[in-house]
Coordinates of C-alpha atoms and ligand atoms in Angstrom, one line a residue:
M253 CA 42.4 -21.3 -17.4
K254 CA 45.7 -19.4 -17.9
W255 CA 45.7 -15.6 -18.1
S256 CA 48.3 -15.8 -21.1
Q257 CA 45.6 -17.7 -23.1
T258 CA 42.8 -15.1 -22.5
H259 CA 42.1 -11.6 -23.7
I260 CA 42.2 -9.5 -20.5
Y261 CA 43.7 -6.1 -20.2
T262 CA 43.4 -4.3 -16.8
L263 CA 43.8 -0.5 -16.5
K264 CA 45.3 1.7 -13.8
E265 CA 42.8 4.5 -14.4
A266 CA 39.1 4.5 -15.2
P267 CA 37.8 6.6 -18.0
S268 CA 36.4 10.0 -17.0
D269 CA 32.8 9.0 -17.9
A270 CA 32.8 6.3 -15.4
E271 CA 31.1 7.9 -12.4
I272 CA 30.3 5.2 -9.9
P273 CA 32.7 2.6 -8.4
S274 CA 31.3 -0.4 -10.1
H275 CA 31.4 1.2 -13.5
K276 CA 35.1 2.2 -12.9
L277 CA 35.9 -1.3 -11.7
L278 CA 34.2 -3.0 -14.7
I279 CA 36.3 -0.9 -17.1
R280 CA 39.5 -1.2 -15.1
A281 CA 39.3 -4.9 -14.6
G282 CA 38.8 -5.3 -18.4
L283 CA 35.4 -6.9 -17.9
V284 CA 33.6 -4.7 -20.4
K285 CA 34.5 -2.3 -23.1
K286 CA 32.3 0.5 -24.5
L287 CA 31.4 0.3 -28.2
A288 CA 28.9 3.3 -28.2
P289 CA 27.0 5.0 -25.4
G290 CA 25.0 2.3 -23.6
M291 CA 26.5 -0.5 -25.6
Y292 CA 29.2 -2.7 -24.3
T293 CA 31.3 -5.8 -25.3
Y294 CA 31.4 -8.3 -22.5
G295 CA 34.9 -9.7 -22.1
S296 CA 35.4 -13.3 -21.2
L297 CA 35.4 -12.7 -17.4
A298 CA 32.2 -10.7 -17.5
L299 CA 30.6 -13.3 -19.7
R300 CA 31.5 -16.1 -17.2
S301 CA 29.8 -14.2 -14.5
I302 CA 26.8 -13.4 -16.6
R303 CA 26.5 -17.0 -17.6
K304 CA 26.7 -18.1 -14.0
F305 CA 23.9 -15.7 -13.0
E306 CA 21.8 -16.9 -16.0
N307 CA 22.2 -20.5 -14.8
I308 CA 21.1 -19.6 -11.3
I309 CA 18.0 -18.0 -12.8
R310 CA 17.4 -21.0 -15.1
D311 CA 17.8 -23.4 -12.2
E312 CA 15.2 -21.6 -10.0
L313 CA 12.7 -21.0 -12.8
N314 CA 12.9 -24.5 -14.2
K315 CA 12.3 -26.0 -10.7
R316 CA 9.0 -24.1 -10.7
G317 CA 7.8 -25.1 -14.1
G318 CA 9.3 -22.3 -16.2
V319 CA 10.0 -23.2 -19.8
E320 CA 12.8 -21.5 -21.7
I321 CA 12.2 -20.2 -25.2
L322 CA 13.8 -17.5 -27.3
M323 CA 11.9 -14.8 -29.2
P324 CA 13.0 -12.6 -32.0
M325 CA 14.7 -9.3 -31.1
V326 CA 13.1 -7.5 -34.2
H327 CA 9.4 -7.1 -34.1
P328 CA 6.9 -5.9 -36.7
R329 CA 5.0 -2.6 -36.1
E330 CA 1.6 -4.2 -36.5
L331 CA 2.1 -6.3 -33.3
W332 CA 2.9 -3.2 -31.2
E333 CA 0.0 -1.4 -32.7
E334 CA -2.4 -3.9 -31.3
T335 CA -1.6 -2.7 -27.8
N336 CA -1.1 0.9 -28.8
R337 CA 2.4 0.7 -27.4
W338 CA 4.0 1.6 -30.8
E339 CA 2.9 5.2 -29.9
E340 CA 2.9 4.9 -26.0
M341 CA 6.5 3.8 -25.8
G342 CA 7.5 6.8 -27.8
A343 CA 11.2 7.3 -28.6
G344 CA 12.2 4.5 -26.1
L345 CA 11.4 2.1 -28.9
L346 CA 14.0 2.0 -31.7
K347 CA 12.0 1.9 -35.0
F348 CA 13.3 1.4 -38.5
Q349 CA 12.2 0.3 -41.9
N350 CA 13.5 -2.6 -44.0
R351 CA 14.0 -2.6 -47.7
N352 CA 10.3 -3.1 -48.4
N353 CA 9.4 0.0 -46.3
H354 CA 7.9 -2.2 -43.5
W355 CA 8.3 -0.8 -40.1
F356 CA 10.0 -2.8 -37.3
C357 CA 11.2 -2.1 -33.8
L358 CA 13.9 -3.6 -31.6
G359 CA 12.3 -5.5 -28.7
A360 CA 12.4 -3.4 -25.6
T361 CA 10.1 -6.0 -23.8
H362 CA 8.2 -8.9 -25.1
E363 CA 4.5 -8.9 -24.0
E364 CA 3.3 -8.5 -27.5
A365 CA 5.6 -11.2 -29.0
I366 CA 4.7 -13.7 -26.3
V367 CA 1.0 -13.1 -26.5
D368 CA 1.1 -13.6 -30.2
Y369 CA 3.1 -16.9 -29.6
I370 CA 0.6 -18.2 -27.1
R371 CA -2.6 -17.1 -28.8
N372 CA -1.7 -19.3 -31.8
D373 CA -1.0 -22.4 -29.7
V374 CA -3.0 -22.5 -26.6
K375 CA -6.7 -23.2 -27.3
S376 CA -8.0 -24.9 -24.1
Y377 CA -7.9 -24.4 -20.3
K378 CA -6.4 -27.9 -20.3
D379 CA -3.1 -26.4 -21.6
L380 CA -2.9 -23.9 -18.7
P381 CA -1.1 -22.6 -16.7
R382 CA 1.9 -21.8 -18.8
N383 CA 5.1 -19.9 -17.7
L384 CA 7.6 -19.2 -20.4
Y385 CA 10.8 -17.2 -20.2
Q386 CA 13.8 -16.2 -22.2
I387 CA 17.1 -14.7 -21.5
Q388 CA 17.8 -12.2 -24.3
T389 CA 19.3 -8.9 -25.4
K390 CA 16.8 -5.9 -25.1
Y391 CA 17.2 -2.6 -26.7
R392 CA 15.8 0.5 -25.1
D393 CA 16.8 3.9 -26.6
E394 CA 17.4 5.3 -23.1
I395 CA 17.7 9.1 -23.1
R396 CA 20.7 9.0 -20.9
P397 CA 22.6 5.7 -20.8
R398 CA 25.0 5.8 -17.9
F399 CA 26.7 3.9 -15.2
G400 CA 28.0 1.2 -17.5
L401 CA 25.8 -1.8 -17.6
M402 CA 23.3 -0.3 -15.0
R403 CA 21.5 1.8 -17.6
G404 CA 22.5 0.5 -21.0
R405 CA 20.7 0.9 -24.3
E406 CA 21.5 -2.7 -25.2
F407 CA 21.4 -5.0 -22.2
S408 CA 20.5 -8.6 -21.2
M409 CA 17.2 -9.3 -19.5
K410 CA 15.5 -12.5 -18.3
D411 CA 11.8 -11.9 -19.1
A412 CA 9.1 -14.4 -18.1
Y413 CA 5.4 -14.4 -18.9
S414 CA 2.7 -16.5 -17.3
F415 CA -0.7 -17.4 -18.5
D416 CA -3.5 -18.6 -16.2
V417 CA -7.1 -19.5 -16.5
D418 CA -8.3 -17.0 -13.8
Q419 CA -7.2 -14.4 -11.4
A420 CA -6.7 -16.8 -8.5
G421 CA -4.3 -18.8 -10.7
A422 CA -2.4 -15.8 -11.9
L423 CA -1.9 -14.5 -8.4
K424 CA -0.6 -18.0 -7.3
T425 CA 1.9 -17.9 -10.2
Y426 CA 2.8 -14.4 -9.1
Q427 CA 3.6 -15.7 -5.7
Q428 CA 5.6 -18.5 -7.1
M429 CA 7.7 -16.1 -9.2
Y430 CA 8.1 -13.8 -6.2
E431 CA 9.6 -16.8 -4.3
A432 CA 11.7 -17.8 -7.3
Y433 CA 13.2 -14.2 -7.3
Q434 CA 13.9 -14.5 -3.5
A435 CA 15.7 -17.8 -4.1
I436 CA 17.7 -16.2 -7.0
F437 CA 18.8 -13.1 -5.1
N438 CA 19.4 -15.1 -1.9
R439 CA 21.9 -17.4 -3.9
L440 CA 23.8 -14.3 -4.9
G441 CA 24.3 -13.5 -1.2
V442 CA 23.5 -9.8 -1.7
E443 CA 21.6 -7.4 0.4
Y444 CA 18.2 -6.5 -1.2
R445 CA 14.7 -5.4 -0.4
I446 CA 11.4 -6.2 -2.0
V447 CA 9.4 -3.0 -2.5
Q448 CA 6.0 -2.0 -3.8
A449 CA 6.4 -0.3 -7.1
D450 CA 4.8 1.5 -10.0
A451 CA 3.7 -0.6 -13.0
G452 CA 5.2 2.0 -15.5
N453 CA 3.9 1.5 -19.1
I454 CA 4.0 -2.3 -18.7
G455 CA 0.6 -1.9 -16.9
G456 CA -1.0 -4.1 -14.3
S457 CA -2.1 -3.7 -10.7
Q458 CA 0.1 -5.7 -8.4
T459 CA 3.8 -5.3 -8.7
H460 CA 7.0 -5.5 -6.7
E461 CA 10.6 -4.5 -7.4
F462 CA 13.7 -6.3 -6.2
Q463 CA 16.2 -3.7 -5.2
L464 CA 19.9 -4.3 -4.4
L465 CA 20.9 -1.8 -1.7
A466 CA 23.7 0.6 -2.8
D467 CA 24.3 4.3 -2.3
A468 CA 24.8 4.7 -6.1
G469 CA 21.3 3.3 -6.7
E470 CA 19.0 5.4 -8.8
D471 CA 15.9 4.5 -6.9
S472 CA 14.8 5.9 -3.5
L473 CA 13.2 3.4 -1.2
L474 CA 11.3 3.9 2.0
V475 CA 11.3 0.9 4.4
S476 CA 9.5 0.7 7.7
D477 CA 11.5 0.4 11.0
T478 CA 8.7 -1.7 12.5
T479 CA 6.8 -3.8 9.9
D480 CA 7.8 -5.4 6.5
F481 CA 6.4 -2.4 4.6
A482 CA 8.7 -1.3 1.9
A483 CA 8.0 0.8 -1.1
N484 CA 9.7 2.7 -3.9
I485 CA 9.3 6.3 -3.2
E486 CA 7.4 6.7 -6.5
V487 CA 4.4 4.9 -4.9
C488 CA 5.0 5.3 -1.2
P489 CA 1.9 6.7 0.5
A490 CA 2.7 10.0 2.3
I491 CA 1.4 10.0 5.8
D492 CA 3.1 12.6 7.9
L493 CA 2.0 14.0 11.1
Q494 CA 2.0 17.7 10.1
T495 CA 0.1 20.0 12.4
D496 CA -2.8 21.7 10.7
N497 CA -4.9 24.6 11.8
S498 CA -8.3 23.3 10.8
N499 CA -9.9 24.7 14.1
E500 CA -9.3 28.3 13.1
A501 CA -12.3 30.4 12.1
L502 CA -12.3 31.5 8.4
K503 CA -11.0 35.0 7.9
P504 CA -11.7 37.3 4.9
I505 CA -9.3 37.1 2.0
E506 CA -6.8 40.0 1.6
K507 CA -4.5 40.7 -1.3
F508 CA -1.0 42.0 -0.5
A509 CA 2.1 43.1 -2.5
T510 CA 5.0 40.7 -2.7
P511 CA 7.5 42.4 -5.0
G512 CA 10.5 40.2 -5.9
L513 CA 9.3 37.2 -3.8
K514 CA 9.5 34.4 -6.3
T515 CA 10.0 31.3 -4.1
I516 CA 8.3 29.6 -1.2
S517 CA 11.4 30.3 0.9
D518 CA 11.4 34.1 -0.1
L519 CA 7.7 34.2 0.9
S520 CA 8.2 32.4 4.2
K521 CA 11.0 34.7 5.2
A522 CA 9.0 37.8 4.3
T523 CA 5.8 36.8 5.9
G524 CA 7.1 34.7 8.8
V525 CA 4.8 31.9 8.0
P526 CA 6.5 28.5 8.0
E527 CA 6.9 26.8 4.6
N528 CA 4.6 23.9 5.6
Q529 CA 1.8 26.4 6.2
L530 CA 2.1 28.0 2.7
V531 CA 0.4 26.6 -0.3
K532 CA 2.1 26.4 -3.7
T533 CA 0.5 26.0 -7.1
L534 CA 2.1 24.0 -9.8
F535 CA 0.9 23.5 -13.4
F536 CA 1.1 20.4 -15.7
S537 CA -0.5 19.2 -18.9
S538 CA -2.6 16.1 -18.5
N539 CA -2.0 15.3 -22.2
D540 CA 0.9 12.8 -22.1
Q541 CA 1.2 12.7 -25.9
T542 CA 0.3 9.0 -26.3
N543 CA -2.2 10.0 -29.0
S544 CA -0.4 11.6 -32.0
K545 CA -3.6 13.1 -33.2
D546 CA -4.1 15.1 -30.0
K547 CA -1.2 17.4 -29.3
G548 CA -3.3 20.0 -27.3
L549 CA -2.4 21.4 -23.9
K550 CA -4.6 20.2 -21.1
P551 CA -3.6 22.3 -18.1
V552 CA -4.2 21.2 -14.6
A553 CA -3.2 22.9 -11.3
I554 CA -1.7 21.0 -8.4
L555 CA -1.7 22.4 -4.8
L556 CA 0.9 21.3 -2.3
R557 CA 2.2 22.6 1.0
G558 CA 5.2 24.8 0.4
S559 CA 7.5 22.3 2.1
D560 CA 6.4 19.3 0.1
E561 CA 7.6 18.0 -3.3
L562 CA 5.3 16.8 -6.0
N563 CA 5.5 13.0 -6.9
P564 CA 5.2 12.8 -10.6
V565 CA 4.4 9.1 -10.6
K566 CA 1.5 9.7 -8.2
L567 CA 0.2 12.5 -10.4
K568 CA 0.5 10.4 -13.6
N569 CA -1.5 7.6 -11.9
I570 CA -4.2 10.0 -10.5
L571 CA -4.6 11.5 -14.0
G572 CA -4.8 8.1 -15.5
L573 CA -1.8 8.8 -17.8
V574 CA 0.6 6.4 -19.4
N575 CA 3.6 8.7 -19.4
A576 CA 4.7 11.2 -16.8
P577 CA 2.9 14.6 -17.2
Q578 CA 4.9 17.6 -18.5
M579 CA 5.3 20.8 -16.4
L580 CA 3.9 23.9 -18.2
S581 CA 6.4 26.3 -19.4
D582 CA 6.5 29.9 -17.9
E583 CA 4.8 31.1 -21.1
E584 CA 2.0 28.5 -20.9
I585 CA 1.5 29.3 -17.2
K586 CA 1.0 33.0 -18.1
Q587 CA -1.6 32.0 -20.7
V588 CA -3.5 30.0 -18.0
T589 CA -3.1 32.3 -15.0
S590 CA -2.1 35.8 -16.4
A591 CA 0.8 35.7 -14.0
S592 CA 4.4 34.5 -13.7
P593 CA 5.1 31.2 -11.9
G594 CA 6.0 32.8 -8.5
S595 CA 2.6 34.6 -8.2
C596 CA 0.1 31.9 -9.2
G597 CA -2.7 30.4 -7.2
P598 CA -5.9 28.6 -7.5
L599 CA -8.4 31.4 -7.2
G600 CA -10.4 32.1 -10.4
L601 CA -8.7 29.3 -12.4
Q602 CA -10.8 27.7 -15.1
I603 CA -8.9 24.4 -15.1
P604 CA -9.1 21.3 -13.0
I605 CA -7.4 21.7 -9.5
Y606 CA -5.9 18.7 -7.7
M607 CA -5.0 19.2 -4.1
D608 CA -2.6 17.1 -2.1
T609 CA -4.0 15.6 1.1
G610 CA -1.4 17.7 3.0
V611 CA -3.2 20.9 2.2
E612 CA -6.7 19.6 3.2
G613 CA -6.3 20.5 6.9
L614 CA -5.1 24.0 6.3
K615 CA -7.1 27.2 6.7
N616 CA -6.5 30.8 6.1
Y617 CA -3.4 30.2 3.9
I618 CA -1.4 32.3 1.5
V619 CA -1.4 31.6 -2.3
G620 CA -0.3 33.5 -5.4
A621 CA -2.9 36.0 -6.6
N622 CA -2.5 35.3 -10.4
E623 CA -1.2 38.8 -10.6
D624 CA 2.5 39.5 -10.8
D625 CA 4.1 40.4 -7.5
C626 CA 0.9 39.8 -5.5
H627 CA -0.3 37.1 -3.1
I628 CA -3.6 36.6 -1.2
K629 CA -3.9 35.6 2.4
N630 CA -6.7 33.9 4.4
V631 CA -7.5 31.7 1.4
N632 CA -9.8 28.7 2.1
H633 CA -10.8 25.9 -0.3
E634 CA -14.5 25.3 -0.9
R635 CA -15.2 29.0 0.2
D636 CA -12.9 30.6 -2.3
Y637 CA -12.4 28.1 -5.0
K638 CA -13.5 24.5 -5.8
I639 CA -11.2 21.5 -5.9
T640 CA -11.5 18.8 -8.6
K641 CA -10.0 16.1 -6.4
V642 CA -8.0 15.7 -3.2
A643 CA -5.3 13.0 -3.5
D644 CA -2.0 11.9 -2.1
L645 CA 0.3 13.7 -4.6
R646 CA 3.5 14.4 -2.7
M647 CA 6.7 12.6 -2.1
A648 CA 6.9 10.6 1.1
K649 CA 10.1 11.0 3.0
A650 CA 12.2 9.5 5.7
G651 CA 10.5 10.0 9.1
D652 CA 7.0 9.8 7.7
K653 CA 4.6 7.3 9.3
D654 CA 4.7 3.7 8.3
P655 CA 1.3 3.1 6.5
L656 CA 0.9 -0.2 8.4
S657 CA 1.9 0.8 12.0
S658 CA 2.9 3.6 14.2
G659 CA 6.5 3.0 13.1
K660 CA 8.5 5.3 10.9
L661 CA 10.0 5.0 7.4
K662 CA 13.7 4.9 6.7
A663 CA 15.3 5.9 3.5
Y664 CA 17.6 3.7 1.3
R665 CA 19.0 3.9 -2.2
G666 CA 18.4 0.8 -4.4
I667 CA 19.3 -0.6 -7.8
E668 CA 16.2 -2.2 -9.4
V669 CA 17.4 -5.6 -10.5
G670 CA 14.1 -7.4 -10.8
H671 CA 10.5 -6.6 -11.2
V672 CA 7.3 -8.8 -11.0
F673 CA 4.0 -7.7 -12.4
Y674 CA 0.5 -9.1 -12.2
L675 CA -1.1 -8.0 -15.5
G676 CA -4.6 -9.4 -15.5
K677 CA -6.1 -9.3 -18.9
K678 CA -4.6 -6.0 -20.1
Y679 CA -2.7 -7.6 -23.0
S680 CA -4.8 -10.6 -23.7
E681 CA -7.9 -8.4 -24.2
K682 CA -6.1 -5.9 -26.4
M683 CA -4.6 -8.7 -28.5
K684 CA -7.7 -10.9 -28.5
A685 CA -5.9 -13.8 -27.0
T686 CA -8.4 -16.4 -25.7
F687 CA -8.8 -20.0 -24.7
L688 CA -11.9 -22.1 -24.2
D689 CA -12.8 -22.7 -20.5
H690 CA -14.6 -25.7 -18.9
Q691 CA -17.9 -24.5 -20.4
G692 CA -16.4 -24.1 -23.8
K693 CA -16.6 -20.3 -23.5
A694 CA -13.9 -18.1 -24.9
Q695 CA -11.9 -16.3 -22.0
N696 CA -9.0 -14.0 -22.1
F697 CA -5.8 -15.2 -20.4
E698 CA -4.8 -13.9 -17.0
M699 CA -1.2 -12.8 -17.3
G700 CA 1.9 -11.9 -15.3
C701 CA 5.3 -10.8 -16.4
Y702 CA 8.6 -10.9 -14.6
G703 CA 12.0 -9.3 -15.5
I704 CA 15.4 -9.6 -14.2
G705 CA 18.1 -7.2 -15.5
V706 CA 20.9 -9.8 -15.9
T707 CA 23.7 -7.5 -16.9
R708 CA 22.5 -4.8 -14.4
T709 CA 22.5 -7.3 -11.6
V710 CA 26.1 -8.4 -12.3
Q711 CA 27.2 -4.8 -12.0
A712 CA 25.0 -4.1 -9.0
C713 CA 26.8 -7.0 -7.2
I714 CA 30.1 -5.2 -7.8
E715 CA 28.6 -1.9 -6.6
Q716 CA 27.6 -3.6 -3.4
N717 CA 30.8 -5.7 -3.1
H718 CA 34.1 -3.9 -3.6
D719 CA 36.8 -2.0 -1.7
Q720 CA 39.4 0.5 -2.7
D721 CA 41.5 -2.2 -4.4
G722 CA 38.9 -3.8 -6.5
I723 CA 35.9 -6.1 -7.0
I724 CA 34.9 -8.6 -4.3
W725 CA 32.9 -11.2 -6.3
P726 CA 30.0 -13.0 -4.6
K727 CA 31.0 -16.6 -4.8
A728 CA 28.0 -17.7 -6.8
I729 CA 28.8 -15.5 -9.8
A730 CA 32.6 -15.0 -9.6
P731 CA 34.1 -15.5 -13.0
F732 CA 36.5 -18.0 -11.2
Q733 CA 36.3 -18.8 -7.6
V734 CA 40.2 -19.2 -7.3
H735 CA 42.8 -17.0 -8.7
I736 CA 46.4 -18.4 -8.6
C737 CA 49.3 -16.0 -8.7
L738 CA 52.1 -18.1 -10.2
L739 CA 55.1 -15.9 -9.2
D740 CA 57.8 -17.9 -11.0
P741 CA 56.1 -19.1 -14.2
Q742 CA 59.4 -20.6 -15.5
D743 CA 60.0 -22.7 -12.4
E744 CA 59.0 -26.4 -12.9
K745 CA 58.3 -27.2 -9.4
A746 CA 56.0 -24.2 -9.0
Q747 CA 54.3 -25.1 -12.3
N748 CA 53.7 -28.7 -11.1
I749 CA 52.2 -27.6 -7.8
V750 CA 49.9 -25.1 -9.5
H751 CA 48.8 -27.7 -12.0
E752 CA 48.1 -30.2 -9.2
I753 CA 46.0 -27.7 -7.2
E754 CA 44.2 -26.7 -10.4
T755 CA 43.4 -30.3 -11.2
Q756 CA 42.1 -31.0 -7.7
L757 CA 40.0 -27.9 -7.5
E758 CA 38.5 -28.4 -10.9
A759 CA 37.7 -32.0 -10.1
S760 CA 35.6 -30.6 -7.2
G761 CA 33.7 -28.2 -9.5
Y762 CA 35.7 -25.1 -8.9
D763 CA 36.8 -22.7 -11.6
V764 CA 40.5 -21.8 -11.4
F765 CA 42.3 -18.9 -13.0
I766 CA 46.1 -18.8 -13.2
D767 CA 48.1 -15.7 -13.6
D768 CA 51.1 -17.1 -15.5
R769 CA 52.2 -13.8 -17.0
N770 CA 55.9 -12.8 -16.8
E771 CA 55.0 -9.9 -14.4
R772 CA 56.4 -8.8 -11.1
P773 CA 54.6 -10.2 -8.0
G774 CA 53.4 -6.6 -7.1
V775 CA 51.6 -6.3 -10.4
K776 CA 50.0 -9.7 -10.1
F777 CA 48.7 -9.0 -6.5
K778 CA 47.3 -5.7 -7.6
D779 CA 45.5 -7.4 -10.5
A780 CA 44.2 -10.2 -8.3
D781 CA 42.7 -7.6 -5.9
L782 CA 41.2 -5.7 -8.9
L783 CA 39.7 -8.9 -10.5
G784 CA 38.3 -9.9 -7.1
M785 CA 38.0 -13.7 -7.3
P786 CA 37.0 -14.8 -3.8
V787 CA 40.2 -16.8 -3.0
R788 CA 43.7 -16.2 -4.1
I789 CA 46.6 -18.7 -3.9
V790 CA 50.2 -17.4 -4.1
V791 CA 52.7 -19.9 -5.3
G792 CA 56.4 -18.9 -5.5
K793 CA 59.8 -20.4 -5.5
K794 CA 60.7 -18.8 -2.2
G795 CA 57.7 -20.1 -0.3
L796 CA 58.0 -23.6 -1.8
D797 CA 61.5 -23.8 -0.4
Q798 CA 59.8 -23.6 3.0
N799 CA 57.0 -26.0 1.7
E800 CA 54.6 -23.1 2.0
I801 CA 52.1 -21.4 -0.2
E802 CA 49.6 -18.6 0.7
V803 CA 45.8 -18.8 0.5
V804 CA 44.3 -15.3 0.7
E805 CA 40.6 -14.5 1.3
R806 CA 39.7 -11.6 -1.0
R807 CA 37.0 -10.0 1.2
T808 CA 39.0 -9.9 4.5
K809 CA 42.5 -10.3 3.1
T810 CA 43.1 -12.9 5.7
V811 CA 46.3 -14.9 4.8
H812 CA 46.6 -18.6 5.5
K813 CA 50.1 -20.1 5.1
V814 CA 49.6 -23.7 4.2
S815 CA 51.6 -26.6 2.7
P816 CA 51.0 -27.2 -1.0
D817 CA 49.4 -30.6 -0.2
S818 CA 46.7 -29.1 2.0
A819 CA 46.0 -26.0 -0.2
S820 CA 42.9 -27.4 -2.1
A821 CA 41.3 -28.6 1.2
V822 CA 41.8 -25.2 2.8
V823 CA 40.4 -23.4 -0.4
K824 CA 37.3 -25.7 -0.5
K825 CA 36.5 -24.9 3.2
L826 CA 36.7 -21.1 2.4
L827 CA 34.4 -21.5 -0.6
I828 CA 31.6 -23.3 1.2
Ligands
ATP9 P1 14.1 1.4 -15.0 O1 13.0 1.9 -14.1 O2 15.4 1.2 -14.3 O3 14.2 2.1 -16.3 P2 12.2 -0.4 -15.9 O4 11.3 -0.4 -14.7 O5 11.9 0.3 -17.1 O6 13.7 0.0 -15.4 P3 11.5 -3.2 -16.5 O7 10.7 -3.0 -17.7 O8 10.9 -3.5 -15.2 O9 12.5 -1.9 -16.3 O10 12.6 -4.2 -16.8 C1 13.0 -5.4 -16.0 C2 14.4 -5.2 -15.6 O11 15.3 -5.0 -16.6 C3 14.6 -4.1 -14.6 O12 14.2 -4.5 -13.3 C4 16.1 -3.8 -14.7 O13 16.8 -4.7 -13.8 C5 16.4 -4.2 -16.1 N1 16.6 -3.0 -17.0 C6 15.6 -2.1 -17.4 N2 16.1 -1.1 -18.1 C7 17.5 -1.4 -18.2 C8 18.6 -0.7 -18.7 N3 18.4 0.4 -19.5 N4 19.8 -1.2 -18.6 C9 20.0 -2.4 -17.9 N5 19.0 -3.0 -17.3 C10 17.8 -2.5 -17.4
MG10 MG1 10.7 -1.9 -13.5

């Protein structure tokens, strides 16, 4: 394909709202253009890359019995009410009415739609298992769309859904999909980790995320230096080896004045007690607003060591909530404790108290007195106040113990590109989707669901593969594998040689892009680096006089000077 016949406009500068390298490069290379926040037009180059990735996905899923379908993007409200997600998904679902005042939403995910599809068709165990997938535009009304295609409002997802007769079958399918995802991301040649994850409001018990490693990733991962344990920090068990003082004898409690000491750091400095021996009290509401009829505040107190940080996903799961719990405001805290946030503690509270496991081994510790500018020392749980539940509620961190060995955890940043869930009967029960088993008895389907962020992955590949000059496309999804800089577009000999090389390479299945614009060589080289096709060929009059053309590897910038006759053979070798 010739540049002059496409619609590609490169830019010297990235727009100011592009924060991370891949976003800047997507815009500068003219791959995508913003229509509105979180909504992008994919240009021809981006679309080629997206299509190539889609075809890798199709190939690996079809091999394993996946069947491609396409469901509507607009869904009726009644369907989402069957699972209560019309309310639970909150403002993330974009809802609207048609001319007859019927409510609809844009599909943010398709569990409801697929269960409806299957429950109408599949009557017997003889029709199972089934594994259906689609590649389709999703809409999620993300609060803060950012980083280009990474967190869009409108984006492309491959979503697959499996239906099995029993749990054993469903877990086997889960394993197959896990392997399909490994094959897919291996074909991209990118560095990724598979981590344990939270099920979010999709639900389900077993779930893994596929995370591309990149510093700009939004997710924190903890990976063992010894075993294959790896987890998203959201669900990573916190096992540190903090010293406790559980052998101390209990001392009598004592209130003391702490004027102006608002933070754990202030208190630690003033008392000389290290932060990890202090106990802090946080307040949340366990009403996550999933029931519009119940708006009441349900305060709970959380106790943590002063040096630890609360993990909101663990708290959400311990409290059995669908959405993350909200922190109480200073005013609400005052209503519950009679004190301002810096002076609160567990003594005398009339609300449930959840204690992080890190506090369990402490004795004679300091907490807020529930009286402004006062704390209490020598406090002990059970003797001085009762705990509702002890649980792992804190963020794990680098250096913590690997839950599976005596090894340690290391921290990485990741971009979530894929997610596999074992769902069990969560959706089939709520939506009364059944089949008849061997005995003719109605059973709910055992389900799994499996997503890949298609557009996010394409950008994540750029985030992991670029240099200061531009993109370095992985071969498997490069819009074109070969970029020919035709330096003298008017020269007939150069034209013929380029045509010859193009024909040979295309006959071998490679995609060839020819920069035939009337631009200076410097401009063409800069654009070739920016667009980042794996191999560049430079054909110019001067070189041809010496019977020479240049083949350049994008990643290493290695230059091979070769004769025009041998060019395609050299390129093919480089593209293996
Ligand atoms: P996140 O935690 O990043 O919001 P999610 O866990 O809600 O994502 P899933 O419901 O698991 O997302 O969706 C499957 C895949 O779709 C994700 O693994 C991700 O690659 C992609 N995806 C989700 N939200 C977006 C988005 N706003 N923009 C682009 N891709 C997305
Ligand atoms: Mg996810």
